[in-house]
Coordinates of C-alpha atoms in Angstrom, one line a residue:
Chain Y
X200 CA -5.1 121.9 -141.4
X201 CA -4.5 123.0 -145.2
X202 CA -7.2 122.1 -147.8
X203 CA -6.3 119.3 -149.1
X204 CA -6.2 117.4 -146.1
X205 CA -9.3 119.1 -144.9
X206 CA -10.9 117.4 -148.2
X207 CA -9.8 113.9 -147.0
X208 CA -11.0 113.7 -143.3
X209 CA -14.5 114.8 -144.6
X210 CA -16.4 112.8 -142.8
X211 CA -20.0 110.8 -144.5
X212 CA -23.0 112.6 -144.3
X213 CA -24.9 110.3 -141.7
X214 CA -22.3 110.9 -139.3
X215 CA -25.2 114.6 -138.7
X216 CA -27.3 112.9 -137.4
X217 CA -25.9 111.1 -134.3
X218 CA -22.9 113.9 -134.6
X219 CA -25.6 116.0 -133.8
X220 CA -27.4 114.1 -131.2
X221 CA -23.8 114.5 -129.3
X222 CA -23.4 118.0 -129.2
X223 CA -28.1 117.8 -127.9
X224 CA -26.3 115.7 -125.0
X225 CA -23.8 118.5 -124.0
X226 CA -26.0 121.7 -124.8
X227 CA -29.9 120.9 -123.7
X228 CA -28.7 120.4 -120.1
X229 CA -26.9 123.9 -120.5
X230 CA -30.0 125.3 -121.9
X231 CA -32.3 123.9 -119.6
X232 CA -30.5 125.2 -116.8
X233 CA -30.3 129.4 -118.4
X234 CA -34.4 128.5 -118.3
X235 CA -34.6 128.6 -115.0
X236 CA -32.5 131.9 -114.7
X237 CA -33.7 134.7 -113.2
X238 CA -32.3 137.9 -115.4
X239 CA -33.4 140.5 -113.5
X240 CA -31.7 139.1 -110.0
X241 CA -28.5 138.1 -111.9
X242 CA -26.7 141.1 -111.2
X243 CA -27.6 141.2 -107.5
X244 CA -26.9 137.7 -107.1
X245 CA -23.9 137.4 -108.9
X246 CA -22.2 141.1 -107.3
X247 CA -22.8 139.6 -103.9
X248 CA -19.7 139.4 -101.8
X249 CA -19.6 135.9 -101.3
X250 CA -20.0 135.2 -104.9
X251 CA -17.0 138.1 -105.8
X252 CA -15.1 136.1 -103.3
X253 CA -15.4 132.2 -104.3
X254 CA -14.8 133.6 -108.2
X255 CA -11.9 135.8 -107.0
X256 CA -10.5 132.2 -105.0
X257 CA -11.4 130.0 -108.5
X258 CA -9.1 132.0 -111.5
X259 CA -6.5 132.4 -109.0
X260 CA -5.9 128.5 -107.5
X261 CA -6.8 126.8 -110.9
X262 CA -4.3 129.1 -112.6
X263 CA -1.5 128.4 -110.0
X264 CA -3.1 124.5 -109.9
X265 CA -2.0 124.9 -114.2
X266 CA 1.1 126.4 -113.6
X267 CA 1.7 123.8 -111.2
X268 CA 0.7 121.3 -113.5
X269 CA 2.7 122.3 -116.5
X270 CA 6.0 122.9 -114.6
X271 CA 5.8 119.2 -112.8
X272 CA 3.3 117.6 -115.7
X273 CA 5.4 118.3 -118.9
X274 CA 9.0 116.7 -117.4
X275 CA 6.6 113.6 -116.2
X276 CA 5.1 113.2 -119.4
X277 CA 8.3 113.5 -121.1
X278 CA 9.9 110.5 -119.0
X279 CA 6.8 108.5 -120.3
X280 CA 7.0 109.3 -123.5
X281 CA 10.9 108.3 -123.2
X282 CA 10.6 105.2 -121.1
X283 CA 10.8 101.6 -122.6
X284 CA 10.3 99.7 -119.7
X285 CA 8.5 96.8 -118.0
X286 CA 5.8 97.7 -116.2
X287 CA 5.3 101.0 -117.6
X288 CA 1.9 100.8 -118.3
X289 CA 1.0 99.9 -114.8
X290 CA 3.1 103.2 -113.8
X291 CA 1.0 105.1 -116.7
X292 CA -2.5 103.9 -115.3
X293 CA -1.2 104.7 -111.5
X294 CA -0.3 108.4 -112.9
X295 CA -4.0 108.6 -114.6
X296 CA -5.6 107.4 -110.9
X297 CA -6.8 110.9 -110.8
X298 CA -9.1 110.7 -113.8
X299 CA -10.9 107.3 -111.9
X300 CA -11.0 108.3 -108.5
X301 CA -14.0 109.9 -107.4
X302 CA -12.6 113.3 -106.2
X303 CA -13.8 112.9 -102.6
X304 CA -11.7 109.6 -102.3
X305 CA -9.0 112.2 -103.9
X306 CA -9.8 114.4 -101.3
X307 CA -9.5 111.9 -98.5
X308 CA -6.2 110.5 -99.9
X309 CA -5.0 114.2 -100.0
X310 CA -6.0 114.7 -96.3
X311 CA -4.5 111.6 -94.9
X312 CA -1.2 112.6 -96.7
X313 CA -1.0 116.1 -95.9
X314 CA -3.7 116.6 -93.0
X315 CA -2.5 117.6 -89.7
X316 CA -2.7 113.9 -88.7
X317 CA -1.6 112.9 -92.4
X318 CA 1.5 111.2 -93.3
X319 CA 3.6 114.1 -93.6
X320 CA 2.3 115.9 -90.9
X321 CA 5.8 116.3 -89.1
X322 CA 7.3 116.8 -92.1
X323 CA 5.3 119.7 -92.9
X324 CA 5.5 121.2 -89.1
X325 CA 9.1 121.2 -89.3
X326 CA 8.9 123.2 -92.1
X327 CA 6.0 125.2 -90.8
X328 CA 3.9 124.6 -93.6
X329 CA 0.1 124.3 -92.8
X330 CA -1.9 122.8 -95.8
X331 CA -5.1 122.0 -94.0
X332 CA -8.1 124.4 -94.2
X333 CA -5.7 127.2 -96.7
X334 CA -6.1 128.1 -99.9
X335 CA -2.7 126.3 -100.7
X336 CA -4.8 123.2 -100.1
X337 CA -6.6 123.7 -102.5
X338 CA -4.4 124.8 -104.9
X339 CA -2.9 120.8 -104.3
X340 CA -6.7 119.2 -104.4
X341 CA -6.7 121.1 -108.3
X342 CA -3.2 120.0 -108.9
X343 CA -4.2 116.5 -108.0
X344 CA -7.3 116.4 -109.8
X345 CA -5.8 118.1 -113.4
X346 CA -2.0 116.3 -113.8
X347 CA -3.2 113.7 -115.6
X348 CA -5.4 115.6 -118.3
X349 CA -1.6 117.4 -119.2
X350 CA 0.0 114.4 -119.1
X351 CA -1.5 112.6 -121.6
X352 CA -1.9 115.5 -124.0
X353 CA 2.0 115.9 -124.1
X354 CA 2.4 112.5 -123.9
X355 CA 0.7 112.2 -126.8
X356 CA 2.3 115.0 -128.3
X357 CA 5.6 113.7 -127.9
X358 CA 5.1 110.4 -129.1
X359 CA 3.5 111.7 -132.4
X360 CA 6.8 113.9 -133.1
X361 CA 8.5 112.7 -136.6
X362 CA 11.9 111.2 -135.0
X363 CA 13.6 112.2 -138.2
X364 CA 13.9 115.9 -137.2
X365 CA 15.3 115.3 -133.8
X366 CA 17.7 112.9 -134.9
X367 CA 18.7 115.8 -137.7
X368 CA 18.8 118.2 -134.8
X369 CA 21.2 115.8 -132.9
X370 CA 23.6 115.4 -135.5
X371 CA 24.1 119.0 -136.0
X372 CA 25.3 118.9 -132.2
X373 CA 22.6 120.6 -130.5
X374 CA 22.7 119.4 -126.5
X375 CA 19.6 117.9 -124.8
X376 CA 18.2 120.5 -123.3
X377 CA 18.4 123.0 -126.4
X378 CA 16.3 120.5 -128.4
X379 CA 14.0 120.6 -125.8
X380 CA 13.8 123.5 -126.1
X381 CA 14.1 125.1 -129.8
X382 CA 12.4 122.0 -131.0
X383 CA 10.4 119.8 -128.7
X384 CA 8.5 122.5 -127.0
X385 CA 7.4 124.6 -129.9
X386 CA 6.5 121.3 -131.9
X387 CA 4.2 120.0 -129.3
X388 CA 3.1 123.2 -128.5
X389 CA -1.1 122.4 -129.8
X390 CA -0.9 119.5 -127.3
X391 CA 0.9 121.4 -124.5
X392 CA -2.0 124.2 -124.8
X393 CA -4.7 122.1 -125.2
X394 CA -3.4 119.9 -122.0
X395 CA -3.2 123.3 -120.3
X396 CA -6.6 124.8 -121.2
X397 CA -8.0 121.1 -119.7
X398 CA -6.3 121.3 -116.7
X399 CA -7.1 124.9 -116.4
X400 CA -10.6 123.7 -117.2
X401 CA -10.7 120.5 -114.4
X402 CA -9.2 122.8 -112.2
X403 CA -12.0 125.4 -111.7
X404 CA -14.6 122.5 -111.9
X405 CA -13.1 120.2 -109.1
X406 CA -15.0 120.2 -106.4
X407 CA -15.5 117.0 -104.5
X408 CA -11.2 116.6 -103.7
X409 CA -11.5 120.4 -102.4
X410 CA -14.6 119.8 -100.1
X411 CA -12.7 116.7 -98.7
X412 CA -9.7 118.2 -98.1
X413 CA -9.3 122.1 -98.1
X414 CA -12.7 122.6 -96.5
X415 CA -15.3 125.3 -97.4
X416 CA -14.5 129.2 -95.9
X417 CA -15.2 132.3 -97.4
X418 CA -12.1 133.9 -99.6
X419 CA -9.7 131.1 -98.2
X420 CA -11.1 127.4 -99.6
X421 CA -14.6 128.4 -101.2
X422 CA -13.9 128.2 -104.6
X423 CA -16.9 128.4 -106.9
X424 CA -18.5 124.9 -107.3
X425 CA -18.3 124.7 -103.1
X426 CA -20.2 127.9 -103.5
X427 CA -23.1 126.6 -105.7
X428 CA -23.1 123.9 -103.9
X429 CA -23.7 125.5 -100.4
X430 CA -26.2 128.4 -102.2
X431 CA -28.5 125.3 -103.5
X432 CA -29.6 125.1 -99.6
X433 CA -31.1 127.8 -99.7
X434 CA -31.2 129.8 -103.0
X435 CA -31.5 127.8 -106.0
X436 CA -31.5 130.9 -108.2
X437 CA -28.0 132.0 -106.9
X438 CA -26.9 128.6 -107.4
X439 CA -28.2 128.4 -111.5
X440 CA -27.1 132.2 -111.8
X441 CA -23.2 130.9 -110.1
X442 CA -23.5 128.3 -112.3
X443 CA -23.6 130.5 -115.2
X444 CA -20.8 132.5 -114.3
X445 CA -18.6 129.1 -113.9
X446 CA -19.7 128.3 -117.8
X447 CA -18.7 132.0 -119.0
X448 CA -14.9 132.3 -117.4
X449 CA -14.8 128.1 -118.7
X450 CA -15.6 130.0 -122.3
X451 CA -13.9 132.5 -122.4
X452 CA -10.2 131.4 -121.0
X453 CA -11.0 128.3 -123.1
X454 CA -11.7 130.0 -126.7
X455 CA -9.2 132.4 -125.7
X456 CA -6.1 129.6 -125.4
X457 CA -7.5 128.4 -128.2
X458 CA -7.5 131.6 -130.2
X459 CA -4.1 132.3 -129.0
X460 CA -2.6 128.4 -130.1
X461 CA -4.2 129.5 -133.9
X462 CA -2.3 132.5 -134.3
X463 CA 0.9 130.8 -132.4
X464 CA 0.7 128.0 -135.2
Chain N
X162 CA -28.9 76.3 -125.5
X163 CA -32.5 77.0 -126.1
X164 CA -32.9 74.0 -123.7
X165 CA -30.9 75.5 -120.8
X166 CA -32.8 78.9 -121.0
X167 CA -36.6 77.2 -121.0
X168 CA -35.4 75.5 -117.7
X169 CA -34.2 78.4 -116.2
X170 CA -37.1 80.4 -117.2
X171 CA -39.4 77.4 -115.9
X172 CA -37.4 77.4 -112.6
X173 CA -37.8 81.6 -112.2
X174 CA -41.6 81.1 -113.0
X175 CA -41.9 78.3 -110.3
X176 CA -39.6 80.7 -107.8
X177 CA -42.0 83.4 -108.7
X178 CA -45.8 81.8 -108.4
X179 CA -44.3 80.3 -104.6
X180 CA -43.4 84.0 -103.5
X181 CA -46.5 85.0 -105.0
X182 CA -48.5 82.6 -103.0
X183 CA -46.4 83.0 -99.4
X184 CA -47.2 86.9 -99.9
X185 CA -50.7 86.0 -100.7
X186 CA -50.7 84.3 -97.5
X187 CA -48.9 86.8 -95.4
X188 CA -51.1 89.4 -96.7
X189 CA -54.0 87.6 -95.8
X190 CA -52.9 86.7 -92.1
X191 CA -51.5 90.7 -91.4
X192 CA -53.2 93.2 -93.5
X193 CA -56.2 94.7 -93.7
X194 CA -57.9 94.6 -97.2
X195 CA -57.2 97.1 -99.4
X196 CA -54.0 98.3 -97.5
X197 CA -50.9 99.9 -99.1
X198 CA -48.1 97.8 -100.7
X199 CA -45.8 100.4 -100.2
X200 CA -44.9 103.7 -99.7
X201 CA -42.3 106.3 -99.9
X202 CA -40.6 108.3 -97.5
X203 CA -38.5 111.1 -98.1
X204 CA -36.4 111.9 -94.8
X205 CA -33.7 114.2 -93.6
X206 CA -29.9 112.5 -93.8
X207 CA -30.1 112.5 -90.0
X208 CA -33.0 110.1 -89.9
X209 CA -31.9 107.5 -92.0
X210 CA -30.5 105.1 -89.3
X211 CA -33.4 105.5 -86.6
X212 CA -35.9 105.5 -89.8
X213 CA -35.0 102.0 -91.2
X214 CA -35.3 100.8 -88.0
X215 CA -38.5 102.1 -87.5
X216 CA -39.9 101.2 -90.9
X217 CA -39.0 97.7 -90.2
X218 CA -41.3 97.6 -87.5
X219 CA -43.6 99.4 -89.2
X220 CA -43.5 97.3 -92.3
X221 CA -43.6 94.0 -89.9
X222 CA -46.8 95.4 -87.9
X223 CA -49.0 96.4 -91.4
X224 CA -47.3 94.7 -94.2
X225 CA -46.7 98.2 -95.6
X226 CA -43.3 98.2 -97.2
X227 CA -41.1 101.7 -97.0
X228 CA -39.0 102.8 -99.6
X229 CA -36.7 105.7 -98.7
X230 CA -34.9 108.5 -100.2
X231 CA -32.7 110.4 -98.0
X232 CA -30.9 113.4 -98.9
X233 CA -30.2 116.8 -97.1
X234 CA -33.7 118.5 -95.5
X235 CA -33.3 121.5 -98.6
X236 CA -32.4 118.9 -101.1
X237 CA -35.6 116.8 -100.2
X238 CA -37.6 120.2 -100.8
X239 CA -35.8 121.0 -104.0
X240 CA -37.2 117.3 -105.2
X241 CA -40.3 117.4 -104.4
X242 CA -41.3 121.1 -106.0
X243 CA -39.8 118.9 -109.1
X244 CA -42.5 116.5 -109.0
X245 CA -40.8 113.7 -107.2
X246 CA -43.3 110.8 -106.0
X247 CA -43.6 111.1 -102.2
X248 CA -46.1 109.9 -99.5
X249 CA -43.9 111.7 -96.5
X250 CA -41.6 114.1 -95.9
X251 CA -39.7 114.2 -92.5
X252 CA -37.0 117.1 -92.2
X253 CA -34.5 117.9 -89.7
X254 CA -35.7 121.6 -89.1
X255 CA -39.0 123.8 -88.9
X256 CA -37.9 125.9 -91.6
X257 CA -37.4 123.8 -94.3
X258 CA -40.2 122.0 -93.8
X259 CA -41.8 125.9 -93.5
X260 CA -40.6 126.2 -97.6
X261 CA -42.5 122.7 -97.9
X262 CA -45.7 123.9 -97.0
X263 CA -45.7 127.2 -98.4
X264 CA -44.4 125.4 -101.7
X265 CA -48.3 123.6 -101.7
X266 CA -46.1 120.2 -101.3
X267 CA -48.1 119.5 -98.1
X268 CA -51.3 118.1 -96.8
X269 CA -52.3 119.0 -93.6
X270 CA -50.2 120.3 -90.9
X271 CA -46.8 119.0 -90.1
X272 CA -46.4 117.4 -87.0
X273 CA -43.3 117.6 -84.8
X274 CA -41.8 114.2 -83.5
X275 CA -38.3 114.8 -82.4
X276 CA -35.7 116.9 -81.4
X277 CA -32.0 117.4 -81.6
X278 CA -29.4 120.1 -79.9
X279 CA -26.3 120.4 -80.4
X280 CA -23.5 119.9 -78.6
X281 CA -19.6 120.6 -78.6
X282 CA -17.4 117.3 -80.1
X283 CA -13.6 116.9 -79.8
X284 CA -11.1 114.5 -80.8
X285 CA -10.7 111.8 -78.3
X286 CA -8.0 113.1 -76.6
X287 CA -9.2 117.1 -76.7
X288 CA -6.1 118.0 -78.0
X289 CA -6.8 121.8 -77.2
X290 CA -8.5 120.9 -73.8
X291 CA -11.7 122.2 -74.7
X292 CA -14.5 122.4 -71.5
X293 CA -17.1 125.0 -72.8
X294 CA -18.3 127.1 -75.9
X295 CA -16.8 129.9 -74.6
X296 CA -12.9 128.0 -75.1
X297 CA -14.5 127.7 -79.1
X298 CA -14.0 131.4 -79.1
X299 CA -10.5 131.5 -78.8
X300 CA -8.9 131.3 -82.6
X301 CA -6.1 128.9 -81.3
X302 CA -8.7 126.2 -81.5
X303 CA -9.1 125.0 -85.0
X304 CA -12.7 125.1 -85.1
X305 CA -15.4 123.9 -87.7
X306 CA -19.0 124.3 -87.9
X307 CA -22.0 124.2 -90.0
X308 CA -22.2 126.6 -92.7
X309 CA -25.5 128.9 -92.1
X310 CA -27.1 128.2 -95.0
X311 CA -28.0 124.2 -93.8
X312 CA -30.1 123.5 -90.3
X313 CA -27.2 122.5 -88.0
X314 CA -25.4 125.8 -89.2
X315 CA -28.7 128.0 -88.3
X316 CA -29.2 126.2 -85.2
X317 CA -25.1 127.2 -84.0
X318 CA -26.1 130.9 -85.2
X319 CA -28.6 130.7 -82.4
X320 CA -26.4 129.2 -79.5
X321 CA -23.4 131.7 -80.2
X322 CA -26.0 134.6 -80.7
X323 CA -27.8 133.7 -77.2
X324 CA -24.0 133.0 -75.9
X325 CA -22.3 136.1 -77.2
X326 CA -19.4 133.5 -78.1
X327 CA -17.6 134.9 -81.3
X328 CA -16.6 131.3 -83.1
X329 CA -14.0 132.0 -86.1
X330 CA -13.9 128.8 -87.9
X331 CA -11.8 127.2 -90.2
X332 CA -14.3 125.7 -92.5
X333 CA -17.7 126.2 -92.5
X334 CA -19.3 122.3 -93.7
X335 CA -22.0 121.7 -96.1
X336 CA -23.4 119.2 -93.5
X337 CA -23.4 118.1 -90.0
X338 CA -21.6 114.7 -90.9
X339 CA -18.5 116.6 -92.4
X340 CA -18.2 118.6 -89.1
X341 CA -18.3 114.8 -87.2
X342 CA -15.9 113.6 -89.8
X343 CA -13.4 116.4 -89.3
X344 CA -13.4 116.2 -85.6
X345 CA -13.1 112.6 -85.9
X346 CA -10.1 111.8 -88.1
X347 CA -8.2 114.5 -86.1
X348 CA -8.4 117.8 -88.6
X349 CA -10.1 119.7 -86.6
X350 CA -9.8 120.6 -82.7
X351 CA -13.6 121.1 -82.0
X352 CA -17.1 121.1 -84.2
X353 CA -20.4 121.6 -83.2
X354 CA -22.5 118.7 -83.7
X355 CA -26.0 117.1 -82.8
X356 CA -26.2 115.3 -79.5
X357 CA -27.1 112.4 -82.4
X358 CA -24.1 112.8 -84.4
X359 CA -21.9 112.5 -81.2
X360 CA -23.7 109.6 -80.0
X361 CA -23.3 107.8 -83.0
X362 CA -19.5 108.6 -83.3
X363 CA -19.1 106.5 -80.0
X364 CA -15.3 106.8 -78.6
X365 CA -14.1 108.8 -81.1
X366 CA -15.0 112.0 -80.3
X367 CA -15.6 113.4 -76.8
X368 CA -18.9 115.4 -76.6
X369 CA -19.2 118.6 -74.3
X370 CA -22.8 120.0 -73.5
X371 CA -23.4 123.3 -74.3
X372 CA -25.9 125.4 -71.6
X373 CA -28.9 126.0 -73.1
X374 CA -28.9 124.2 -76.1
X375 CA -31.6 122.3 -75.3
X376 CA -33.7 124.9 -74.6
X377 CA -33.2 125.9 -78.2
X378 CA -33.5 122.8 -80.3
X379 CA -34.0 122.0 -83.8
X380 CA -37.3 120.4 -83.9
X381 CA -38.0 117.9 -86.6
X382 CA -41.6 117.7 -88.9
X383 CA -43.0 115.2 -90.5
X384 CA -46.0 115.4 -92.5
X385 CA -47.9 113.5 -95.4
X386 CA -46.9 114.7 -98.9
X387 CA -49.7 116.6 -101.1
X388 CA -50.7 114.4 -103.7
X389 CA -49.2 111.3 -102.0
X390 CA -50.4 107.7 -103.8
X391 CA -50.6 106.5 -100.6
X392 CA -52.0 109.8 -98.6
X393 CA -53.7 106.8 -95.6
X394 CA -50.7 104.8 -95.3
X395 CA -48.9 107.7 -95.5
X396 CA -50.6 109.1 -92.1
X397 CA -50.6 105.9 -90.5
X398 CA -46.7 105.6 -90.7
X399 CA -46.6 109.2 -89.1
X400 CA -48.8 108.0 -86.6
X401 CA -46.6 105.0 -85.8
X402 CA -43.4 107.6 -85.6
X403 CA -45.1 109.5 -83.2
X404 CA -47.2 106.5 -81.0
X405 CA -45.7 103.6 -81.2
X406 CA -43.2 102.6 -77.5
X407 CA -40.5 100.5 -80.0
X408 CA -40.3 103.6 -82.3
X409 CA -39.9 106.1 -79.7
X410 CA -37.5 104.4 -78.1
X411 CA -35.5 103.9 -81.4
X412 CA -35.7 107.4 -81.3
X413 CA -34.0 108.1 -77.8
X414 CA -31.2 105.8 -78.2
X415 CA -30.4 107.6 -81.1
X416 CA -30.2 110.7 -78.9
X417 CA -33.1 112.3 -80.5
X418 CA -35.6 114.0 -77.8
X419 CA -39.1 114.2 -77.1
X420 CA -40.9 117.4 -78.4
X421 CA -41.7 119.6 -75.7
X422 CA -42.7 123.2 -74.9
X423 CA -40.3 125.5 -75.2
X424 CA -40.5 129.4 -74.6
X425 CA -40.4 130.8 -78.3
X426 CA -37.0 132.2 -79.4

């Protein structure tokens, strides 16, 4: 954003107050849950096997879940952005499903698709694929869950390219896919990043469609929020301390996509 | 307009005054002067079924309504050392109920008024033709059980400790009704269970004793909350629980068994 148009979307001054009171609603929560941290035990509790494990399981599904996500989401959400037809904006809500479902009815839906008494069951024999109870399922449950956070982002990326500049591009003679490429792709790129970093984000979060469906074991379906979830039994401290490490890789993969968009653009 | 909304409100304030005389009258015919309205009881997600059951009787034969909260036994501590409003706690093993009391969340001494063993479940049909715990050992059959840090999951520590049966599972469930729900949609070959859970799941599931698991139950306390409102009701509902013929027998067709002596483990 240049200067001058920095100058223009200043917002009024009231808007402190309840602009403020947004970012209380976010943060106390955050703060109120470092009070209860133990300092001294983090190290302990956060070295512990079991811990080095579920975060080990976490960056490496919800980056494959992103990768997933970008190499199936982006095509999708360039259809919709394309598509004039009836009834597309029933296909657009059933493609955002994800964001209402509550990710245990996610889960369920996964499990009765790809369980071993699922839909595709034989399908999957045949091939000798086995989803349930692996880490691939929940590598699916995060690609479930995230889709639709990329999808709108380059939707809405797409849709707010100036036409003009294509259509330039098209009557020089450049082919489909080389627009795509040399122009589409680098001038959505903000939207593509920051639909990445959310899915990325969603991704090592979800929790409820992985506990439905992948199942909770050590190194293999785990991931970090099954973790605090099955410490809180017992050890609250381990589960506040988990917790924080969750926040901090969030952060720092999050600022650092960021960073990286800012010097891209 | 204004019209409409004085009728209504003179129709609620007529509703109101006649419920507020028939209770008059009830309370008057039923309850002892100066006894409870209501109080609250914080039980074990195992208990909820038999529980309502037995409150209703309770609340018919004193007047005393029950309000319940029901959550996992840990999660149930975890509230209360938060300050939530209790008159009793009833959890579904010794040691949570242990972290109660030495918490100060407890008046008295806990009393114990049922237990539960577990037991093996299968699918229906026992796809992998499971007949004891020792067949659980075999890594062919997809297994699930409780994870160790939650009472079901301590209590299968104990039978393939005593056993000597190593079990590797394929998930390791948050709680007792995941295991059921595994085993009963088919995911999983065989789960360990309480003889409750399985009773409850009816045709679905095939249950398999397992020897000597009911010398080594999981025995569930109940006890009045320190700092209860209602600390007299309170007892008098634990006494009913543990005296009354309808509430025991509640209890037993649930599966659930009498307390007895057992040698300690």
């Amino acid at each position: 954003m240049n200067t001058a148009t920095r100058a223009l979307t200043r917002p009024p001054g009231w808007v402190l107050i309840p602009g403020l009171l947004g970012a209380a609603v976010i943060l106390l929560p955050v703060i109120g849950m470092m009070s209860r941290l133990k300092w001294t035990e983090l190290p302990a509790l956060l070295t512990a096997p079991a811990s080095l494990d579920a975060l080990r399981l976490s960056v490496w599904t919800a980056l494959v879940a992103t990768v997933l996500c970008l190499l199936l989401g982006v095509p999708l959400a360039l259809l919709l952005a394309h598509a004039r037809f009836r009834g597309l904006t029933v296909v657009r809500s059933v493609i955002l499903l994800p964001l209402v479902l509550p990710p245990v009815v996610g889960g369920l839906a996964l499990l009765y698709t790809f369980g071993s008494q699922g839909m595709l069951s034989g399908a999957l024999e045949f091939f000798g694929i086995r989803v349930a109870y692996t880490s691939l399922a929940v590598v699916l449950a995060m690609t479930f869950v995230s889709m639709p956070f990329l999808v709108i982002s380059v939707e809405t990326a797409v849709r707010g390219m100036d036409p003009e500049i294509i259509e330039a591009a098209t009557v020089d003679g450049a082919s489909r896919t080389g627009i795509l490429r040399h122009m589409v792709l680098p001038l959505i790129g903000p939207g593509l990043i920051s639909g990445a970093v959310l899915a990325f984000a969603r991704s090592l979060g979800e929790f409820g469609a992985t506990l439905a469906f992948a199942g909770s074991q050590q190194g293999v379906t785990r991931t970090l929020p099954l973790e605090i979830y099955l410490q809180r039994e017992t050890d609250p401290d381990a589960a506040v301390a988990l917790s924080l490490l969750l926040i901090a890789v969030a952060v720092v993969v999050i600022s650092l996509a960021y960073s990286r968009s800012r010097t891209v653009h | 307009m204004d019209h409409t909304v004085n009728l209504t409100r003179a129709r609620i304030t007529a509703a109101t005054t006649a419920v507020v005389l028939l209770t008059a009258c009830a309370d008057s015919d039923t309850r002892d002067q100066g006894a409870a309205e209501s109080i609250t009881v914080f039980a074990a997600a195992s208990l909820h079924e038999v529980f309502e059951d037995i409150a209703e009787l309770y609340t018919e034969e004193t007047g005393t309504a029950v309000t319940f909260n029901v959550a996992g036994s840990s999660g149930l501590v975890e509230q209360l050392e938060n300050g939530a409003p209790a008159d009793v706690l009833a959890t579904a093993d010794e040691a949570t109920m242990e972290r109660a009391v030495e918490g100060d969340l407890i008046a008295g001494e806990p009393a114990l008024f049922a237990e539960n063993y577990l037991v093996i479940v299968t699918p229906a049909d026992n796809p992998a033709g499971v007949q004891s715990l020792a067949d659980l050992g075999d890594d062919a059959v997809e297994t699930v059980i409780c994870a160790e840090q939650v009472p079901c999951g301590a209590a299968t520590g104990r039978i393939t400790e005593a056993s000597g049966v190593q079990i590797t599972p394929v998930s390791e469930e948050t709680s007792v009704t995941d295991v059921l729900g595994r085993v009963r949609n088919g995911e999983a070959e065989a789960g360990l269970v309480y003889a409750t859970d399985a009773l409850q799941a009816g045709d679905e599931v095939e249950a398999i004793e397992i020897e000597g698991a009911e010398e080594d139950p999981n025995l569930y306390p109940i006890a009045v909350v320190d700092h209860a409102a209602e600390p007299e009701a309170g007892e008098e509902f634990i006494d009913f629980v543990l005296t009354d013929e309808q509430a025991q027998q509640i209890l037993t067709e649930a599966g659930f068994v009498e307390p007895q002596e057992h040698d300690a483990a």
